mmCIF file of C-alpha atoms in Angstrom:
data_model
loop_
_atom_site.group_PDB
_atom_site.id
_atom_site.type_symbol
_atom_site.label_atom_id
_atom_site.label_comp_id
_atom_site.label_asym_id
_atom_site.label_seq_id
_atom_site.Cartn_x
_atom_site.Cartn_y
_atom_site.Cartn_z
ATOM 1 C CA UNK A 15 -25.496 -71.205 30.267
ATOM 2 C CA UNK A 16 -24.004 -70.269 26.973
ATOM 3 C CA UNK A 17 -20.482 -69.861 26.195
ATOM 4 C CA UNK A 18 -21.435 -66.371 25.321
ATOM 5 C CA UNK A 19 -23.235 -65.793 28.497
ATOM 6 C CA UNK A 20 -19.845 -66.747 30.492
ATOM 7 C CA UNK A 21 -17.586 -64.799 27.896
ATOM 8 C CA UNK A 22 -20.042 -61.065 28.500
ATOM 9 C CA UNK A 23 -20.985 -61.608 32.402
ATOM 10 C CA UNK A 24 -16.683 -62.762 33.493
ATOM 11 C CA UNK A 25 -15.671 -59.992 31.261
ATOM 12 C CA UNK A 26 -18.195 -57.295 32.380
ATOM 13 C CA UNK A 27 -18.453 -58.546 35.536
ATOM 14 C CA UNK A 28 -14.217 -58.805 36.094
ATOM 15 C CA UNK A 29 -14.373 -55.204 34.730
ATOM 16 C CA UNK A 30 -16.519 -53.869 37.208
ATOM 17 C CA UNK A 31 -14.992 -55.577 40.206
ATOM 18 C CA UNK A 32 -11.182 -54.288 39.168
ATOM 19 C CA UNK A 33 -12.412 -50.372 38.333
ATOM 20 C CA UNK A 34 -13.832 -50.158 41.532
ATOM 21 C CA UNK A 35 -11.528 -51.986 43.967
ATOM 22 C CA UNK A 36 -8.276 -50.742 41.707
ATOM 23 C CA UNK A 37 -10.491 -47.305 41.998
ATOM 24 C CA UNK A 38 -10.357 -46.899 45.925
ATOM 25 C CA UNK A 39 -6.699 -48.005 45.649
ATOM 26 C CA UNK A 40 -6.007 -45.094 42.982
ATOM 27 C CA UNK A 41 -8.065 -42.907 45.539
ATOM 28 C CA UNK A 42 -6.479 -43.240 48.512
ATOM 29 C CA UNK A 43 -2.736 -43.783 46.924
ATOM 30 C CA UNK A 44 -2.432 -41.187 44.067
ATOM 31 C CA UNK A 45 -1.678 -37.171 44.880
ATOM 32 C CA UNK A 46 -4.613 -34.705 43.923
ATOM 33 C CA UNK A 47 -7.366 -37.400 44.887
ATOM 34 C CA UNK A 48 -9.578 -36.095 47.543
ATOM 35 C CA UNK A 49 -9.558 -39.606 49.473
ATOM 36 C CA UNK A 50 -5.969 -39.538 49.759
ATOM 37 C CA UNK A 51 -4.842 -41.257 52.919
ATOM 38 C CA UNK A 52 -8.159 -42.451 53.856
ATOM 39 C CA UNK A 53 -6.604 -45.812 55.032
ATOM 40 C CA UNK A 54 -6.917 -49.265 54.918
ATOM 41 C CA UNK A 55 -10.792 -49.162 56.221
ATOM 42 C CA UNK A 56 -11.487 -47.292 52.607
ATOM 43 C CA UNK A 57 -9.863 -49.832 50.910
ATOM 44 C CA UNK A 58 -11.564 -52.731 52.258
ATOM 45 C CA UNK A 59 -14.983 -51.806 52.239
ATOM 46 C CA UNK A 60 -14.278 -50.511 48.769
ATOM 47 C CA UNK A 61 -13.705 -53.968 47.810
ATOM 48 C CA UNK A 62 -16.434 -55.268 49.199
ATOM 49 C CA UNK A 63 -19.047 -53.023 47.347
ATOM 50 C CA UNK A 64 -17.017 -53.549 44.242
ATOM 51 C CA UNK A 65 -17.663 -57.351 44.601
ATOM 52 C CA UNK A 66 -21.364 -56.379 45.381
ATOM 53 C CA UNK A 67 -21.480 -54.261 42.449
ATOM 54 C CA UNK A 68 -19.695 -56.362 39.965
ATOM 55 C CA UNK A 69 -21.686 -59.703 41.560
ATOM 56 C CA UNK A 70 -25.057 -58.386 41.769
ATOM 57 C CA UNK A 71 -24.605 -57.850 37.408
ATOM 58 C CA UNK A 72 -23.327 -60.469 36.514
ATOM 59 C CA UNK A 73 -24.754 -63.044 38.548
ATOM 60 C CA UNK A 74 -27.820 -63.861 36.133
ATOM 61 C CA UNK A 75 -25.290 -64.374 33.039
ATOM 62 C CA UNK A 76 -22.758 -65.792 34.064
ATOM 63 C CA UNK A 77 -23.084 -66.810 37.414
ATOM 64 C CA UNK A 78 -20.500 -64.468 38.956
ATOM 65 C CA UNK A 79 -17.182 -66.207 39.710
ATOM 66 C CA UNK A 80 -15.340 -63.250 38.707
ATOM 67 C CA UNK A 81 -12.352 -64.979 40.219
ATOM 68 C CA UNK A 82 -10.050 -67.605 38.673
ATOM 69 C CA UNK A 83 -10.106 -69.638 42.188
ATOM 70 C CA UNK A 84 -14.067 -69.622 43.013
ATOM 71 C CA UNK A 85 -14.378 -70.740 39.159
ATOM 72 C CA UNK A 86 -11.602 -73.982 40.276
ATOM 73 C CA UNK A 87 -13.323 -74.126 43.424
ATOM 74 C CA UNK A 88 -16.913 -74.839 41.638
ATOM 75 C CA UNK A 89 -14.922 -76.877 39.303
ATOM 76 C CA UNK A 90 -14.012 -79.337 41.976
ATOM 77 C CA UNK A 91 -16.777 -79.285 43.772
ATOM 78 C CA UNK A 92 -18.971 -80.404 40.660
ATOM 79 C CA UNK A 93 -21.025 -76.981 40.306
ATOM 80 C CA UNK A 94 -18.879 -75.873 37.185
ATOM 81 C CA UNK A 95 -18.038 -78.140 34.332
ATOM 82 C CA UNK A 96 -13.925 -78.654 33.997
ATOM 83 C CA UNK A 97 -14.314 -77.454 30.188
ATOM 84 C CA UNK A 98 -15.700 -74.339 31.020
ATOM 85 C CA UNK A 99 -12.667 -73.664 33.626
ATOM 86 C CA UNK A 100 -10.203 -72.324 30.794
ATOM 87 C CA UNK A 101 -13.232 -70.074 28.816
ATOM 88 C CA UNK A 102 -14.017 -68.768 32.310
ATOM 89 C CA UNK A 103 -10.565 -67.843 33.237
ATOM 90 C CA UNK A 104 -9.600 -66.009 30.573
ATOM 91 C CA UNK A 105 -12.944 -64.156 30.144
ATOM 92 C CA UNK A 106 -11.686 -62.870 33.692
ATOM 93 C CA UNK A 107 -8.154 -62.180 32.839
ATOM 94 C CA UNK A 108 -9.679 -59.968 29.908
ATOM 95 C CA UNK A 109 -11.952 -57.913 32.167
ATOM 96 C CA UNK A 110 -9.492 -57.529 35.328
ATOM 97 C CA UNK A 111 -7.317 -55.649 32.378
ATOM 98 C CA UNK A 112 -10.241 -53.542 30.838
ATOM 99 C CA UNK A 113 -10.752 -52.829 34.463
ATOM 100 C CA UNK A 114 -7.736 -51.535 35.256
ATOM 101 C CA UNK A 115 -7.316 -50.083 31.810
ATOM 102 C CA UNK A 116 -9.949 -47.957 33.043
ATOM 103 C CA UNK A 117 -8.789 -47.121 36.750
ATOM 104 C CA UNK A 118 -5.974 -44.925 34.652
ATOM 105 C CA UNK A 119 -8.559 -43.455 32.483
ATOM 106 C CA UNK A 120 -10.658 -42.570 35.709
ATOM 107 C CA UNK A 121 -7.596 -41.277 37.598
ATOM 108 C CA UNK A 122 -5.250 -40.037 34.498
ATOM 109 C CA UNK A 123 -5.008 -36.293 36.169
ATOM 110 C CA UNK A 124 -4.054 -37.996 39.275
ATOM 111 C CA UNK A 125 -1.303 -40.456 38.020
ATOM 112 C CA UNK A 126 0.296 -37.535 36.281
ATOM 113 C CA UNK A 127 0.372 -35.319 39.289
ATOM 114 C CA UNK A 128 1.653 -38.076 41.474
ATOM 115 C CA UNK A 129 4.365 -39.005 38.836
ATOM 116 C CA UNK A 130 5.435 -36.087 38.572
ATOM 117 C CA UNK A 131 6.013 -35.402 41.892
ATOM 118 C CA UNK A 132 7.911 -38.683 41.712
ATOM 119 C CA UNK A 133 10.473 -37.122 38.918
ATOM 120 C CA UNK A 134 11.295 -34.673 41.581
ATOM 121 C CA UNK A 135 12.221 -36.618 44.415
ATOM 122 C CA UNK A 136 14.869 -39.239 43.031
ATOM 123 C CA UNK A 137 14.812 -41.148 45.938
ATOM 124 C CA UNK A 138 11.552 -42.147 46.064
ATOM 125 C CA UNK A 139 11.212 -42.772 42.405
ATOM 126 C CA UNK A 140 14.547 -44.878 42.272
ATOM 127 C CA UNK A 141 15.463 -46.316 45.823
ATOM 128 C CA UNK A 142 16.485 -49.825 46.810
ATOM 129 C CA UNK A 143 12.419 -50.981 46.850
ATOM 130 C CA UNK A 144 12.198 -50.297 43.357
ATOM 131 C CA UNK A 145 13.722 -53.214 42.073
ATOM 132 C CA UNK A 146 11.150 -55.188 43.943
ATOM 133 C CA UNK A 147 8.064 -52.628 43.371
ATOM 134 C CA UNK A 148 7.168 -50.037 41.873
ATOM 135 C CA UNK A 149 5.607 -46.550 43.626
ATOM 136 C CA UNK A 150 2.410 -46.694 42.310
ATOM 137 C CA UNK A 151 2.253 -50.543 41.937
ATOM 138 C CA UNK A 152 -0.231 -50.728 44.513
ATOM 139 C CA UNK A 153 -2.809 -49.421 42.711
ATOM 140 C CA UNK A 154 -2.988 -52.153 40.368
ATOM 141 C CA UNK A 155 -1.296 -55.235 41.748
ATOM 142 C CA UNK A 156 -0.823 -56.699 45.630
ATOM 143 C CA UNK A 157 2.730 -56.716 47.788
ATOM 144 C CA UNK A 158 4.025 -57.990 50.702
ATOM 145 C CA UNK A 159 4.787 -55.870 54.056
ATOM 146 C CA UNK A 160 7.102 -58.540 54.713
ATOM 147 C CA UNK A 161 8.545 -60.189 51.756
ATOM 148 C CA UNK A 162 8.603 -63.948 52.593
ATOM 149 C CA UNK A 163 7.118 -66.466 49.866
ATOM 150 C CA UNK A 164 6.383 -68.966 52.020
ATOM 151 C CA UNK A 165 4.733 -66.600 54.681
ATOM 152 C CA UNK A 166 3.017 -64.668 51.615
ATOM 153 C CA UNK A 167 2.055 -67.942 49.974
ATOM 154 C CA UNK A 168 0.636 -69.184 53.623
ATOM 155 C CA UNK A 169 -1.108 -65.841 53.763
ATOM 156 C CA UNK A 170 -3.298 -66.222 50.661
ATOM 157 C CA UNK A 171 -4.036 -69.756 50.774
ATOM 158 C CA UNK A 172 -5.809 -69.174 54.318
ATOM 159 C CA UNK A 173 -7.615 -66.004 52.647
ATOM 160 C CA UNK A 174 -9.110 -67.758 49.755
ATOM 161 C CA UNK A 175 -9.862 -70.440 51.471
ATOM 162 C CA UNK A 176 -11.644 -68.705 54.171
ATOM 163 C CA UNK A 177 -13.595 -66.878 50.965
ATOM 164 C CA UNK A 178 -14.559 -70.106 48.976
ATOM 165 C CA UNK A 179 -15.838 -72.034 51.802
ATOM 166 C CA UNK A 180 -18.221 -69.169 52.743
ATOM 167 C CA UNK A 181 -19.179 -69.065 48.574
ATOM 168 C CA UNK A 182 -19.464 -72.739 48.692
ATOM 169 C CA UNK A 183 -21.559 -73.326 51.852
ATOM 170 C CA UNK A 184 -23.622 -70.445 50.936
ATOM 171 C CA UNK A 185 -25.543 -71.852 48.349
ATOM 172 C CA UNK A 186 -23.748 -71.366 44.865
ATOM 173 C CA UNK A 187 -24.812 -73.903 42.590
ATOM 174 C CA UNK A 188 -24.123 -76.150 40.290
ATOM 175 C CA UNK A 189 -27.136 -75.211 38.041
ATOM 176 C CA UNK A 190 -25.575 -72.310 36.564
ATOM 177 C CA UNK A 191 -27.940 -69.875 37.922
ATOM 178 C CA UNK A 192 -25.063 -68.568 40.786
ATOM 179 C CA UNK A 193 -25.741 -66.080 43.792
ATOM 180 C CA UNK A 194 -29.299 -65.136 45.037
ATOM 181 C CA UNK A 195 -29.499 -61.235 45.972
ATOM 182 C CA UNK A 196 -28.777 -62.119 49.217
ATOM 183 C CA UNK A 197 -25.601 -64.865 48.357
ATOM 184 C CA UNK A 198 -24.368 -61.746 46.836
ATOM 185 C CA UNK A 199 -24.277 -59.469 49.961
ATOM 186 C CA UNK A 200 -23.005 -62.303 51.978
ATOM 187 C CA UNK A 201 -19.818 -63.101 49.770
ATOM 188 C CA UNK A 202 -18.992 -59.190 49.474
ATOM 189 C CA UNK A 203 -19.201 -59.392 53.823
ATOM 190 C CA UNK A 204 -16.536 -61.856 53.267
ATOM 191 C CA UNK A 205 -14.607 -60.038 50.966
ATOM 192 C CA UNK A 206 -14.174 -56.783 53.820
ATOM 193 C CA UNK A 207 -13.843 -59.687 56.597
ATOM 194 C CA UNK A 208 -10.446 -61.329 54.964
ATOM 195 C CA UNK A 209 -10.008 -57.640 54.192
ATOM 196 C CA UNK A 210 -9.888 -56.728 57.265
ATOM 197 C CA UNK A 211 -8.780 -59.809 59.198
ATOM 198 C CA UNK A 212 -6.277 -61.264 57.050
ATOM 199 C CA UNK A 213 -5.292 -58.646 54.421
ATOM 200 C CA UNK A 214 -2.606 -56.807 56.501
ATOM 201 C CA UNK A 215 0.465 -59.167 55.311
ATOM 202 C CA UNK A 216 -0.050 -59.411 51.671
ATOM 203 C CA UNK A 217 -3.440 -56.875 50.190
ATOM 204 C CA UNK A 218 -5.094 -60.265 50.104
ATOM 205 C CA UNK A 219 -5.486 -60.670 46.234
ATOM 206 C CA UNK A 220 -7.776 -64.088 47.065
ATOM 207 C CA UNK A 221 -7.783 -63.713 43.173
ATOM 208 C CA UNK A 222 -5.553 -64.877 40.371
ATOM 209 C CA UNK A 223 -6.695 -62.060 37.879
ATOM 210 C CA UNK A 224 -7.544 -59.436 40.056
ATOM 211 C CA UNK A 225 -3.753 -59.387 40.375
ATOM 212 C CA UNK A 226 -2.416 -60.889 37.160
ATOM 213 C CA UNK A 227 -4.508 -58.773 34.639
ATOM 214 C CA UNK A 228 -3.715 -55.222 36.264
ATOM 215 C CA UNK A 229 0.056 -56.431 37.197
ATOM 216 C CA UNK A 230 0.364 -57.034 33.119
ATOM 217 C CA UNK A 231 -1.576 -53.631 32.724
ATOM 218 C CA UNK A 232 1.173 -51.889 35.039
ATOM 219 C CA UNK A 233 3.522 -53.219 33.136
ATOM 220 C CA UNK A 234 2.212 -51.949 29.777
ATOM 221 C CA UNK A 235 0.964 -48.193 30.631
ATOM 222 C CA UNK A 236 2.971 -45.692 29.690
ATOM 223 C CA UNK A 237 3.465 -43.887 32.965
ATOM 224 C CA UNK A 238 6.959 -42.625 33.379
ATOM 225 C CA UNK A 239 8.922 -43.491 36.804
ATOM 226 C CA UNK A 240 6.418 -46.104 37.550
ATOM 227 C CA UNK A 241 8.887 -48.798 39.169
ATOM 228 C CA UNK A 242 8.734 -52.095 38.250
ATOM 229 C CA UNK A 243 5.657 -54.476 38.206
ATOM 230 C CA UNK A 244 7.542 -57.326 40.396
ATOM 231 C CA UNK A 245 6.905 -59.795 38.325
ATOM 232 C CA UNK A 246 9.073 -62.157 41.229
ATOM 233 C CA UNK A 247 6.436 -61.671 43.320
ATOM 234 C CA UNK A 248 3.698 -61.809 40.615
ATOM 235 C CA UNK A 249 3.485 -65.915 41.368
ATOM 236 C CA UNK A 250 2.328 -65.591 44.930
ATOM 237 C CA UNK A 251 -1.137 -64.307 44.156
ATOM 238 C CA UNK A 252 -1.609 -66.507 41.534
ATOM 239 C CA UNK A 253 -0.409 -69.921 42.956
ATOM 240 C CA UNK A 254 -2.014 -69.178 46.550
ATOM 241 C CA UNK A 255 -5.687 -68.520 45.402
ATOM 242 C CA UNK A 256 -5.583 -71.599 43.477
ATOM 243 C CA UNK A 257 -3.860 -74.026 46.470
ATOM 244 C CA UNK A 258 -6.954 -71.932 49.072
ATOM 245 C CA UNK A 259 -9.839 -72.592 46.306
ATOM 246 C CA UNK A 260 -8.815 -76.488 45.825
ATOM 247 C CA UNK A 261 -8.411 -77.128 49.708
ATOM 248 C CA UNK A 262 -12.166 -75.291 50.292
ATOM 249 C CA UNK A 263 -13.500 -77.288 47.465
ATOM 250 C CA UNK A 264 -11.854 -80.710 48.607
ATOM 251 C CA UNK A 265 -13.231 -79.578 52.301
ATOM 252 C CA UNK A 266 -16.617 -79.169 50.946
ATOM 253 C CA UNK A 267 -16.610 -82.447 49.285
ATOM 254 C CA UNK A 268 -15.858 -84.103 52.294
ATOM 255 C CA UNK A 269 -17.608 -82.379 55.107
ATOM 256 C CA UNK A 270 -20.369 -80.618 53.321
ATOM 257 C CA UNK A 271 -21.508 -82.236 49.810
#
Protein backbone atom coordinates (compact mmCIF):
# COMPACT_ATOMS: atom_id res chain seq x y z
CA UNK A 1 0.00 0.00 0.00
CA UNK A 2 1.31 3.28 -1.23
CA UNK A 3 1.57 6.37 0.65
CA UNK A 4 -0.70 7.75 -1.96
CA UNK A 5 -3.15 4.99 -1.64
CA UNK A 6 -3.48 5.87 2.30
CA UNK A 7 -3.38 9.76 1.60
CA UNK A 8 -6.79 9.37 -1.32
CA UNK A 9 -8.76 6.32 0.49
CA UNK A 10 -8.36 8.25 4.63
CA UNK A 11 -9.17 11.43 2.92
CA UNK A 12 -12.08 10.24 0.68
CA UNK A 13 -13.01 7.77 2.83
CA UNK A 14 -13.00 10.34 6.25
CA UNK A 15 -15.03 12.59 3.88
CA UNK A 16 -17.67 10.32 3.24
CA UNK A 17 -18.08 8.99 6.75
CA UNK A 18 -18.34 12.83 8.32
CA UNK A 19 -20.99 14.18 5.36
CA UNK A 20 -23.15 11.52 6.11
CA UNK A 21 -23.10 10.99 9.89
CA UNK A 22 -22.60 15.08 10.38
CA UNK A 23 -25.58 14.90 7.58
CA UNK A 24 -28.28 13.03 9.77
CA UNK A 25 -27.11 15.27 12.65
CA UNK A 26 -27.78 18.52 10.41
CA UNK A 27 -31.14 16.65 9.53
CA UNK A 28 -32.63 15.99 12.50
CA UNK A 29 -31.10 19.26 14.45
CA UNK A 30 -31.42 22.21 11.96
CA UNK A 31 -35.08 24.10 11.31
CA UNK A 32 -36.56 23.65 7.68
CA UNK A 33 -35.10 19.97 7.39
CA UNK A 34 -37.82 17.54 6.82
CA UNK A 35 -36.20 14.92 9.39
CA UNK A 36 -36.31 17.33 12.06
CA UNK A 37 -36.82 15.63 15.39
CA UNK A 38 -36.55 12.24 14.07
CA UNK A 39 -34.55 11.18 17.22
CA UNK A 40 -31.74 9.47 18.35
CA UNK A 41 -32.75 6.07 16.32
CA UNK A 42 -32.07 8.40 12.98
CA UNK A 43 -28.96 9.33 14.19
CA UNK A 44 -27.54 6.09 14.95
CA UNK A 45 -28.38 4.10 12.15
CA UNK A 46 -27.28 7.08 10.11
CA UNK A 47 -23.93 6.46 11.38
CA UNK A 48 -23.83 3.19 10.79
CA UNK A 49 -24.58 3.36 6.95
CA UNK A 50 -22.21 6.26 6.81
CA UNK A 51 -19.43 3.90 8.12
CA UNK A 52 -20.80 1.30 5.56
CA UNK A 53 -20.71 3.77 2.92
CA UNK A 54 -17.47 5.45 3.61
CA UNK A 55 -15.86 1.67 4.49
CA UNK A 56 -17.14 -0.23 1.69
CA UNK A 57 -14.91 2.71 -0.73
CA UNK A 58 -12.24 2.93 0.73
CA UNK A 59 -11.48 -0.35 1.95
CA UNK A 60 -9.47 -1.56 -1.27
CA UNK A 61 -7.10 1.69 -1.06
CA UNK A 62 -6.51 2.28 1.91
CA UNK A 63 -7.74 -0.24 4.02
CA UNK A 64 -10.45 1.80 5.78
CA UNK A 65 -9.41 2.95 9.27
CA UNK A 66 -11.09 6.12 8.78
CA UNK A 67 -10.53 6.63 12.48
CA UNK A 68 -7.43 7.93 14.29
CA UNK A 69 -7.95 5.05 17.11
CA UNK A 70 -8.60 1.81 14.78
CA UNK A 71 -5.38 3.20 12.79
CA UNK A 72 -3.39 3.09 16.73
CA UNK A 73 -5.25 0.09 17.39
CA UNK A 74 -3.72 -1.79 14.11
CA UNK A 75 -0.62 -0.02 15.01
CA UNK A 76 -0.25 -1.95 18.20
CA UNK A 77 -1.48 -4.86 17.26
CA UNK A 78 1.22 -5.21 14.37
CA UNK A 79 -1.35 -4.93 11.32
CA UNK A 80 -0.26 -1.21 10.58
CA UNK A 81 3.30 -0.07 10.46
CA UNK A 82 4.05 2.79 13.38
CA UNK A 83 5.39 5.14 10.42
CA UNK A 84 2.37 5.10 8.64
CA UNK A 85 0.35 6.12 12.01
CA UNK A 86 1.09 10.01 11.57
CA UNK A 87 0.40 9.97 7.37
CA UNK A 88 -2.78 8.08 8.29
CA UNK A 89 -3.96 10.43 10.89
CA UNK A 90 -3.77 13.39 9.29
CA UNK A 91 -5.09 12.10 5.91
CA UNK A 92 -8.22 11.62 8.32
CA UNK A 93 -8.13 14.89 10.04
CA UNK A 94 -8.16 16.41 6.37
CA UNK A 95 -11.25 14.49 5.22
CA UNK A 96 -13.38 14.67 8.63
CA UNK A 97 -13.01 18.67 7.69
CA UNK A 98 -13.85 18.39 3.87
CA UNK A 99 -16.63 16.36 5.31
CA UNK A 100 -18.04 18.64 7.37
CA UNK A 101 -17.09 21.48 5.09
CA UNK A 102 -19.62 19.89 3.06
CA UNK A 103 -22.49 19.06 5.68
CA UNK A 104 -22.86 23.18 5.56
CA UNK A 105 -22.80 23.20 1.88
CA UNK A 106 -25.54 20.35 1.89
CA UNK A 107 -27.60 22.06 4.62
CA UNK A 108 -26.63 25.97 3.98
CA UNK A 109 -30.61 26.91 3.58
CA UNK A 110 -31.11 25.12 6.74
CA UNK A 111 -28.30 26.64 8.97
CA UNK A 112 -29.51 30.04 7.90
CA UNK A 113 -33.09 29.44 8.78
CA UNK A 114 -32.18 27.91 12.08
CA UNK A 115 -29.75 30.85 12.85
CA UNK A 116 -31.87 33.06 12.26
CA UNK A 117 -34.41 31.96 14.30
CA UNK A 118 -31.63 31.93 16.89
CA UNK A 119 -31.08 35.97 16.45
CA UNK A 120 -34.62 36.19 17.56
CA UNK A 121 -34.76 34.42 20.64
CA UNK A 122 -31.75 35.87 22.79
CA UNK A 123 -32.00 33.38 25.21
CA UNK A 124 -31.39 30.56 23.39
CA UNK A 125 -28.69 32.04 21.29
CA UNK A 126 -26.82 33.53 24.44
CA UNK A 127 -27.80 31.59 27.72
CA UNK A 128 -25.58 30.19 30.45
CA UNK A 129 -24.82 26.78 28.07
CA UNK A 130 -23.25 28.84 25.62
CA UNK A 131 -20.11 29.31 27.16
CA UNK A 132 -19.76 25.59 27.23
CA UNK A 133 -21.55 24.87 23.67
CA UNK A 134 -22.73 26.22 21.11
CA UNK A 135 -26.62 25.72 19.58
CA UNK A 136 -25.82 24.12 16.62
CA UNK A 137 -22.54 22.49 17.88
CA UNK A 138 -24.04 19.24 17.68
CA UNK A 139 -24.07 18.99 14.28
CA UNK A 140 -20.49 18.92 13.93
CA UNK A 141 -18.82 17.98 17.18
CA UNK A 142 -20.00 15.53 20.35
CA UNK A 143 -21.17 16.85 24.12
CA UNK A 144 -21.88 15.60 27.23
CA UNK A 145 -25.57 15.25 28.84
CA UNK A 146 -23.77 15.33 31.95
CA UNK A 147 -20.62 17.23 31.94
CA UNK A 148 -18.14 15.12 34.00
CA UNK A 149 -14.54 14.44 32.41
CA UNK A 150 -13.88 11.62 34.16
CA UNK A 151 -17.43 10.06 33.56
CA UNK A 152 -17.17 11.39 29.78
CA UNK A 153 -13.60 10.14 29.50
CA UNK A 154 -14.88 6.58 31.11
CA UNK A 155 -17.68 6.77 28.59
CA UNK A 156 -15.57 6.75 25.41
CA UNK A 157 -12.86 4.58 26.40
CA UNK A 158 -15.53 1.65 26.95
CA UNK A 159 -17.10 2.71 23.41
CA UNK A 160 -14.00 2.45 21.40
CA UNK A 161 -12.94 -0.22 22.96
CA UNK A 162 -16.01 -2.18 22.55
CA UNK A 163 -15.59 -0.98 18.57
CA UNK A 164 -11.85 -2.02 18.07
CA UNK A 165 -12.08 -5.34 19.58
CA UNK A 166 -15.00 -6.25 17.26
CA UNK A 167 -12.59 -4.60 14.14
CA UNK A 168 -9.75 -6.51 15.51
CA UNK A 169 -11.28 -9.99 16.09
CA UNK A 170 -13.08 -9.65 12.93
CA UNK A 171 -10.46 -10.22 10.65
CA UNK A 172 -8.67 -6.83 9.72
CA UNK A 173 -5.31 -7.47 8.69
CA UNK A 174 -2.11 -6.74 8.77
CA UNK A 175 -1.59 -7.21 4.96
CA UNK A 176 -2.95 -4.00 4.03
CA UNK A 177 -5.78 -5.32 2.14
CA UNK A 178 -8.46 -4.27 5.29
CA UNK A 179 -12.28 -5.28 5.52
CA UNK A 180 -13.91 -8.05 3.34
CA UNK A 181 -17.58 -6.95 2.14
CA UNK A 182 -18.83 -8.61 4.88
CA UNK A 183 -16.01 -7.13 7.75
CA UNK A 184 -17.53 -4.03 6.47
CA UNK A 185 -21.23 -4.65 7.40
CA UNK A 186 -20.16 -6.13 10.63
CA UNK A 187 -18.07 -3.03 11.93
CA UNK A 188 -20.97 -0.53 10.74
CA UNK A 189 -23.46 -3.15 13.19
CA UNK A 190 -21.07 -2.07 15.76
CA UNK A 191 -21.05 1.37 15.05
CA UNK A 192 -25.36 1.58 15.67
CA UNK A 193 -24.72 -1.01 18.70
CA UNK A 194 -22.31 1.54 20.83
CA UNK A 195 -24.76 3.93 19.18
CA UNK A 196 -27.34 2.74 20.66
CA UNK A 197 -26.03 1.08 23.82
CA UNK A 198 -23.49 3.38 24.95
CA UNK A 199 -23.94 6.69 23.06
CA UNK A 200 -26.57 8.27 25.40
CA UNK A 201 -23.87 10.03 27.86
CA UNK A 202 -21.48 11.55 25.49
CA UNK A 203 -22.71 11.11 21.20
CA UNK A 204 -20.02 8.46 21.37
CA UNK A 205 -17.37 10.12 19.03
CA UNK A 206 -15.24 6.52 19.29
CA UNK A 207 -13.17 8.81 16.89
CA UNK A 208 -10.47 11.40 17.33
CA UNK A 209 -11.24 13.22 13.93
CA UNK A 210 -14.67 12.60 13.51
CA UNK A 211 -14.77 15.13 16.35
CA UNK A 212 -11.58 17.16 16.06
CA UNK A 213 -11.81 18.01 12.26
CA UNK A 214 -15.59 19.28 12.30
CA UNK A 215 -15.06 20.89 16.00
CA UNK A 216 -12.10 23.07 14.12
CA UNK A 217 -14.63 23.44 11.12
CA UNK A 218 -17.32 24.89 13.69
CA UNK A 219 -15.03 27.00 14.80
CA UNK A 220 -14.05 28.48 11.41
CA UNK A 221 -17.59 28.82 9.48
CA UNK A 222 -18.94 31.87 9.34
CA UNK A 223 -22.34 31.24 10.83
CA UNK A 224 -23.47 34.05 13.02
CA UNK A 225 -24.80 33.17 16.74
CA UNK A 226 -23.26 29.82 16.47
CA UNK A 227 -22.02 29.47 20.25
CA UNK A 228 -18.85 28.39 20.97
CA UNK A 229 -17.04 25.17 19.74
CA UNK A 230 -16.04 24.02 23.51
CA UNK A 231 -12.84 23.60 22.87
CA UNK A 232 -12.65 22.48 27.05
CA UNK A 233 -14.40 19.69 26.19
CA UNK A 234 -12.74 19.17 22.75
CA UNK A 235 -9.94 16.77 24.72
CA UNK A 236 -12.40 14.15 25.82
CA UNK A 237 -13.07 12.70 22.40
CA UNK A 238 -9.75 12.81 21.46
CA UNK A 239 -7.86 11.35 24.52
CA UNK A 240 -10.68 8.59 25.16
CA UNK A 241 -10.64 6.91 21.63
CA UNK A 242 -7.02 6.66 21.85
CA UNK A 243 -6.85 5.15 25.79
CA UNK A 244 -10.20 2.48 24.25
CA UNK A 245 -8.09 1.66 20.88
CA UNK A 246 -4.67 0.90 22.93
CA UNK A 247 -6.51 -1.23 25.71
CA UNK A 248 -8.45 -3.38 22.64
CA UNK A 249 -5.19 -3.67 20.89
CA UNK A 250 -3.11 -4.67 24.11
CA UNK A 251 -6.30 -7.15 24.80
CA UNK A 252 -5.92 -8.62 21.46
CA UNK A 253 -2.31 -9.18 21.85
CA UNK A 254 -2.79 -11.04 24.80
CA UNK A 255 -5.93 -13.04 24.47
CA UNK A 256 -6.34 -13.22 20.77
CA UNK A 257 -2.96 -12.83 18.61
Amino acid sequence: MSNTDIIIGEVVGTALLILLGGGVCAAVTLKKSKAQNAGWLAITFGWGFAVLTAAYVSAGVSGAHLNPAVTIGLAVTGGTEWNQVPLYIGSQMVGAMIGAFLVWVAYYGQFQAHMADLAGQPEAAEGPDDAKAGPVLGVFSTGPEVRNAAMNLATEVIGTFVLLIAILTQGLNGAGEGLGTLGVLITALVVVSVGLSLGGPTGYAINPARDLGPRIVHALLPLKHKGRSDWGYAWVPVVGPVVGAVLAGLLYNVAFA
